[in-house]
Protein backbone atom coordinates (compact mmCIF):
# COMPACT_ATOMS: atom_id res chain seq x y z
CA MET A 1 8.83 -34.65 -30.08
CA ARG A 2 7.89 -33.82 -26.56
CA THR A 3 9.22 -30.64 -25.01
CA SER A 4 12.45 -30.91 -22.98
CA ILE A 5 11.77 -31.02 -19.22
CA MET A 6 15.25 -30.12 -17.96
CA THR A 7 14.05 -26.72 -16.71
CA LEU A 8 11.22 -28.33 -14.75
CA LEU A 9 13.48 -31.02 -13.31
CA LEU A 10 15.92 -28.40 -12.04
CA SER A 11 13.12 -26.35 -10.48
CA LEU A 12 11.53 -29.31 -8.71
CA SER A 13 14.85 -30.49 -7.30
CA LEU A 14 14.92 -27.32 -5.19
CA PHE A 15 11.73 -28.57 -2.96
CA ALA A 16 20.02 -35.82 -15.93
CA CYS A 17 37.46 -33.06 -60.33
CA GLY A 18 38.35 -35.67 -63.10
CA ASP A 19 37.87 -36.24 -66.86
CA LYS A 20 34.52 -36.77 -68.67
CA ASP A 21 34.51 -40.54 -68.13
CA ASP A 22 35.28 -40.06 -64.48
CA THR A 23 32.49 -37.48 -64.27
CA SER A 24 30.01 -39.93 -65.75
CA THR A 25 31.10 -42.53 -63.24
CA LEU A 26 30.70 -40.08 -60.38
CA GLU A 27 27.26 -39.12 -61.63
CA GLU A 28 26.27 -42.79 -61.74
CA GLU A 29 27.60 -43.28 -58.23
CA ALA A 30 25.74 -40.20 -57.06
CA ASP A 31 22.53 -41.55 -58.58
CA ALA A 32 23.14 -44.88 -56.88
CA ASP A 33 23.81 -43.17 -53.57
CA THR A 34 20.67 -41.06 -53.97
CA ASP A 35 18.58 -44.12 -54.74
CA ALA A 36 20.08 -46.00 -51.81
CA ASP A 37 19.58 -43.07 -49.45
CA THR A 38 16.04 -42.51 -50.67
CA ASP A 39 15.17 -46.15 -50.29
CA ALA A 40 16.77 -46.34 -46.87
CA ASP A 41 15.12 -43.13 -45.70
CA THR A 42 11.76 -44.19 -47.10
CA ASP A 43 12.01 -47.59 -45.45
CA ALA A 44 13.11 -46.07 -42.15
CA ASP A 45 10.37 -43.44 -42.23
CA THR A 46 7.77 -46.04 -43.15
CA ASP A 47 8.91 -48.32 -40.35
CA ALA A 48 8.87 -45.47 -37.84
CA ASP A 49 5.44 -44.31 -38.98
CA THR A 50 4.11 -47.86 -38.82
CA ASP A 51 5.46 -48.33 -35.30
CA ALA A 52 3.93 -45.05 -34.17
CA ASP A 53 0.60 -46.06 -35.66
CA THR A 54 0.49 -49.51 -34.06
CA ASP A 55 2.09 -48.99 -30.64
CA ALA A 56 0.78 -47.57 -27.39
CA GLU A 57 2.67 -46.52 -24.28
CA ILE A 58 1.80 -46.90 -20.62
CA ARG A 59 3.43 -45.97 -17.31
CA LEU A 60 2.47 -46.65 -13.70
CA ILE A 61 2.48 -44.83 -10.38
CA HIS A 62 2.02 -46.26 -6.86
CA LEU A 63 -0.10 -43.93 -4.71
CA SER A 64 -1.55 -46.32 -2.14
CA PRO A 65 -0.02 -45.25 1.21
CA ASP A 66 -0.58 -48.54 3.05
CA ALA A 67 0.37 -50.88 0.19
CA PRO A 68 3.86 -52.44 0.23
CA ALA A 69 6.33 -52.43 -2.64
CA VAL A 70 4.73 -54.25 -5.56
CA ASP A 71 5.73 -56.23 -8.63
CA ILE A 72 3.60 -55.67 -11.73
CA PHE A 73 3.10 -58.44 -14.27
CA VAL A 74 1.54 -58.37 -17.73
CA ASN A 75 -0.65 -61.24 -18.94
CA MET A 76 0.46 -63.57 -16.12
CA GLY A 77 4.11 -63.38 -17.15
CA ASP A 78 6.76 -65.36 -15.30
CA GLU A 79 8.82 -62.25 -14.54
CA PRO A 80 7.53 -58.84 -13.42
CA THR A 81 7.49 -56.15 -16.06
CA VAL A 82 7.87 -53.57 -13.28
CA PRO A 83 9.61 -54.94 -10.16
CA GLY A 84 9.67 -53.33 -6.72
CA LEU A 85 7.55 -50.22 -7.28
CA THR A 86 7.18 -48.36 -3.97
CA PHE A 87 4.90 -45.57 -2.71
CA PRO A 88 4.85 -42.87 -4.06
CA GLY A 89 7.04 -43.83 -7.03
CA GLY A 90 6.32 -43.92 -10.75
CA THR A 91 7.77 -45.39 -13.92
CA GLY A 92 8.61 -44.15 -17.38
CA TYR A 93 6.56 -45.16 -20.39
CA LEU A 94 6.63 -48.76 -21.62
CA THR A 95 6.01 -49.11 -25.36
CA VAL A 96 3.75 -52.03 -26.27
CA PRO A 97 1.74 -53.09 -29.32
CA ALA A 98 -1.76 -51.65 -29.17
CA ASP A 99 -3.91 -54.43 -27.73
CA THR A 100 -5.88 -55.48 -24.67
CA TYR A 101 -3.85 -56.49 -21.61
CA ASP A 102 -4.26 -57.95 -18.14
CA PHE A 103 -2.08 -56.53 -15.36
CA GLN A 104 -1.40 -58.37 -12.11
CA ILE A 105 -0.20 -56.47 -9.01
CA SER A 106 1.58 -58.63 -6.44
CA ALA A 107 3.56 -57.99 -3.29
CA GLU A 108 7.24 -57.64 -4.16
CA GLY A 109 8.90 -61.03 -4.56
CA SER A 110 5.72 -63.00 -5.20
CA SER A 111 4.30 -64.30 -8.48
CA ALA A 112 1.57 -63.15 -10.82
CA ALA A 113 -0.58 -65.99 -9.52
CA ASP A 114 -0.39 -64.39 -6.05
CA ALA A 115 -1.69 -61.04 -7.27
CA VAL A 116 -3.55 -58.95 -4.72
CA TYR A 117 -5.22 -56.97 -7.50
CA GLU A 118 -5.74 -57.48 -11.24
CA VAL A 119 -6.63 -55.04 -13.98
CA ALA A 120 -8.34 -57.21 -16.58
CA GLY A 121 -8.98 -56.28 -20.20
CA LEU A 122 -7.30 -52.87 -20.31
CA ALA A 123 -7.47 -51.74 -23.94
CA LEU A 124 -4.51 -49.63 -25.11
CA SER A 125 -5.15 -47.75 -28.36
CA ALA A 126 -2.54 -47.17 -31.06
CA GLY A 127 -0.71 -43.86 -30.74
CA ALA A 128 -2.09 -43.16 -27.25
CA SER A 129 -0.25 -42.63 -23.94
CA TYR A 130 -1.61 -43.81 -20.60
CA THR A 131 -0.80 -43.63 -16.89
CA ALA A 132 -2.18 -46.35 -14.59
CA VAL A 133 -2.66 -44.87 -11.11
CA ALA A 134 -2.80 -47.32 -8.19
CA HIS A 135 -4.52 -45.57 -5.28
CA GLY A 136 -6.77 -46.18 -2.32
CA SER A 137 -6.18 -48.34 0.72
CA LEU A 138 -5.59 -52.06 1.04
CA GLY A 139 -6.76 -51.87 4.65
CA ASP A 140 -10.28 -50.67 3.91
CA GLY A 141 -10.64 -52.38 0.54
CA SER A 142 -10.68 -49.17 -1.49
CA PHE A 143 -7.49 -50.03 -3.42
CA THR A 144 -8.03 -49.67 -7.16
CA VAL A 145 -6.27 -48.70 -10.39
CA SER A 146 -7.45 -45.79 -12.53
CA PRO A 147 -6.15 -45.57 -16.13
CA LEU A 148 -5.59 -42.02 -17.36
CA VAL A 149 -5.08 -40.85 -20.94
CA ASP A 150 -2.10 -38.47 -21.19
CA ASP A 151 -2.81 -35.81 -23.81
CA TYR A 152 0.35 -34.83 -25.69
CA SER A 153 -1.46 -33.08 -28.53
CA GLU A 154 -0.37 -29.61 -29.61
CA MET A 155 -0.78 -26.99 -26.90
CA THR A 156 -1.72 -23.34 -27.04
CA ALA A 157 1.36 -21.15 -27.44
CA GLY A 158 2.70 -19.94 -24.11
CA SER A 159 0.90 -22.64 -22.12
CA PHE A 160 1.64 -25.91 -20.36
CA ARG A 161 -0.79 -28.78 -19.81
CA VAL A 162 -1.47 -30.38 -16.44
CA GLN A 163 -3.63 -33.39 -15.62
CA VAL A 164 -4.68 -33.19 -11.98
CA PHE A 165 -5.86 -36.39 -10.28
CA HIS A 166 -7.42 -36.64 -6.81
CA ALA A 167 -5.81 -39.66 -5.10
CA ALA A 168 -5.93 -38.44 -1.47
CA ASP A 169 -7.86 -41.34 0.01
CA ASN A 170 -9.05 -39.92 3.30
CA SER A 171 -12.59 -39.20 4.45
CA ALA A 172 -11.59 -35.59 5.10
CA PHE A 173 -10.55 -35.20 1.47
CA ALA A 174 -13.45 -36.98 -0.27
CA GLN A 175 -14.23 -33.77 -2.14
CA VAL A 176 -12.02 -30.69 -2.28
CA ASP A 177 -11.96 -27.31 -3.98
CA VAL A 178 -8.69 -26.39 -5.67
CA TRP A 179 -7.93 -22.68 -5.77
CA ASN A 180 -5.30 -20.72 -7.66
CA ILE A 181 -3.91 -18.13 -5.23
CA THR A 182 -0.99 -16.91 -7.35
CA GLY A 183 -0.14 -13.30 -6.55
CA GLY A 184 -2.69 -13.20 -3.76
CA GLU A 185 -5.62 -13.25 -6.18
CA ALA A 186 -7.84 -16.25 -5.43
CA SER A 187 -9.71 -17.93 -8.27
CA ALA A 188 -11.41 -21.32 -8.47
CA LEU A 189 -9.29 -23.77 -10.44
CA ILE A 190 -11.15 -27.07 -9.86
CA PRO A 191 -14.33 -26.76 -7.78
CA ASP A 192 -16.02 -29.82 -6.23
CA PHE A 193 -13.10 -32.11 -7.09
CA ASP A 194 -14.14 -35.68 -6.22
CA TYR A 195 -11.80 -38.43 -5.06
CA GLY A 196 -10.75 -40.76 -7.88
CA THR A 197 -11.36 -38.25 -10.67
CA GLY A 198 -9.03 -36.26 -12.92
CA VAL A 199 -9.13 -32.96 -14.78
CA THR A 200 -6.88 -31.86 -17.64
CA THR A 201 -6.35 -28.16 -18.29
CA GLU A 202 -3.94 -25.73 -19.94
CA LEU A 203 -2.50 -22.79 -18.01
CA PRO A 204 -0.13 -19.96 -18.97
CA ALA A 205 3.50 -20.96 -18.37
CA GLY A 206 4.85 -19.81 -15.02
CA ALA A 207 4.96 -20.51 -11.29
CA TYR A 208 1.77 -21.12 -9.33
CA ASP A 209 0.54 -21.11 -5.75
CA ILE A 210 -2.49 -23.31 -5.22
CA CYS A 211 -4.52 -24.27 -2.18
CA LEU A 212 -6.92 -27.01 -1.16
CA ASP A 213 -10.17 -26.24 0.61
CA VAL A 214 -11.20 -29.57 2.15
CA ASN A 215 -14.39 -28.51 3.97
CA ASP A 216 -16.09 -26.19 1.48
CA ASP A 217 -15.73 -23.07 3.60
CA ALA A 218 -13.86 -21.06 0.92
CA SER A 219 -10.71 -20.91 3.04
CA CYS A 220 -7.31 -22.44 2.34
CA ASP A 221 -6.57 -25.57 4.37
CA ALA A 222 -3.28 -26.47 2.65
CA SER A 223 -1.25 -24.43 0.15
CA PHE A 224 1.43 -25.60 -2.27
CA SER A 225 3.94 -23.71 -4.39
CA LEU A 226 4.58 -25.10 -7.86
CA PRO A 227 7.85 -24.14 -9.58
CA ASP A 228 8.12 -22.26 -12.85
CA LEU A 229 6.45 -24.52 -15.42
CA PRO A 230 7.71 -23.87 -18.95
CA GLU A 231 5.74 -23.60 -22.15
CA GLY A 232 4.87 -26.90 -23.83
CA ILE A 233 5.38 -29.17 -20.83
CA PHE A 234 2.92 -31.90 -19.82
CA VAL A 235 2.68 -32.88 -16.15
CA ASN A 236 0.48 -35.27 -14.22
CA LEU A 237 -0.12 -33.77 -10.77
CA TYR A 238 -1.61 -35.98 -8.07
CA ALA A 239 -3.12 -34.95 -4.75
CA VAL A 240 -2.08 -37.69 -2.31
CA ASN A 241 -2.04 -38.35 1.41
CA ASP A 242 0.45 -40.36 3.42
CA SER A 243 -0.47 -43.12 5.87
CA GLY A 244 -0.94 -40.50 8.60
CA GLY A 245 -3.43 -38.51 6.52
CA THR A 246 -1.10 -35.63 5.62
CA PRO A 247 -1.79 -34.33 2.10
CA PHE A 248 0.94 -33.61 -0.44
CA LEU A 249 1.34 -33.38 -4.21
CA ILE A 250 3.28 -35.63 -6.58
CA ALA A 251 4.36 -34.36 -9.99
CA HIS A 252 4.86 -37.14 -12.57
CA LEU A 253 7.12 -35.86 -15.33
CA GLU A 254 7.39 -36.89 -18.97
CA ASP A 255 10.51 -39.01 -18.38
CA GLY A 256 8.78 -40.97 -15.61
CA SER A 257 10.53 -39.28 -12.69
CA THR A 258 8.46 -37.96 -9.79
CA ALA A 259 8.83 -35.05 -7.41
CA ARG A 260 7.04 -34.58 -4.09
CA ILE A 261 5.67 -31.14 -3.20
CA ASP A 262 4.79 -30.69 0.47
CA ALA A 263 2.40 -28.10 1.84
CA ASN A 264 3.83 -24.70 2.71
């Protein structure tokens, strides 16, 4: 079971007896109940284990600043699986049988046949969790979708796990250095971080101040304060820019909700 994220949600909202014969009869009934319970429990456990072994889960996030609201279809379906997804919003996980899928992205209100972008042949493995990140610009043709694997495996005690993805599509942010400046002590967190790439790391639970160096001069060009992140939590954290080129962060939480973190 994934760790509860209530603490993180609250923090981010600041920036939901008889005779012998009777005894024999009771013993027989107890045996019958035990058998029934055992069978039911075994069947239920087997079903649950089988589902977990054969299903995958996937969620989506819209990080293209000049793209309109979109409808997302699966395998050319008649109705959108995800309707009206707007920048910079995300979804919760959708559970699907492990298989290979085609995803069509269309302007809101249009059909799968009118898709402006298609992700063809995306293989989803059993027991795995994915986030499909739509990023880039429609205007310059850089729009694309990057599938990420969300790692919910056991974490080191006292730590949380964060997957950082560089989705700030702006020539000024093609490559950035991410620094941890918590407590005034600067240390490199993700050096030479290229656009369209992601890094997963574990950090000690707690609050963090980070900064982006966008021109490789070892100085902070934009700083962000992350709230107190509890032990055991998993967060996708995206570096994004709006249509005017202003950078900000989006945290994508385990329940699918998102929170925007603007520069200090």
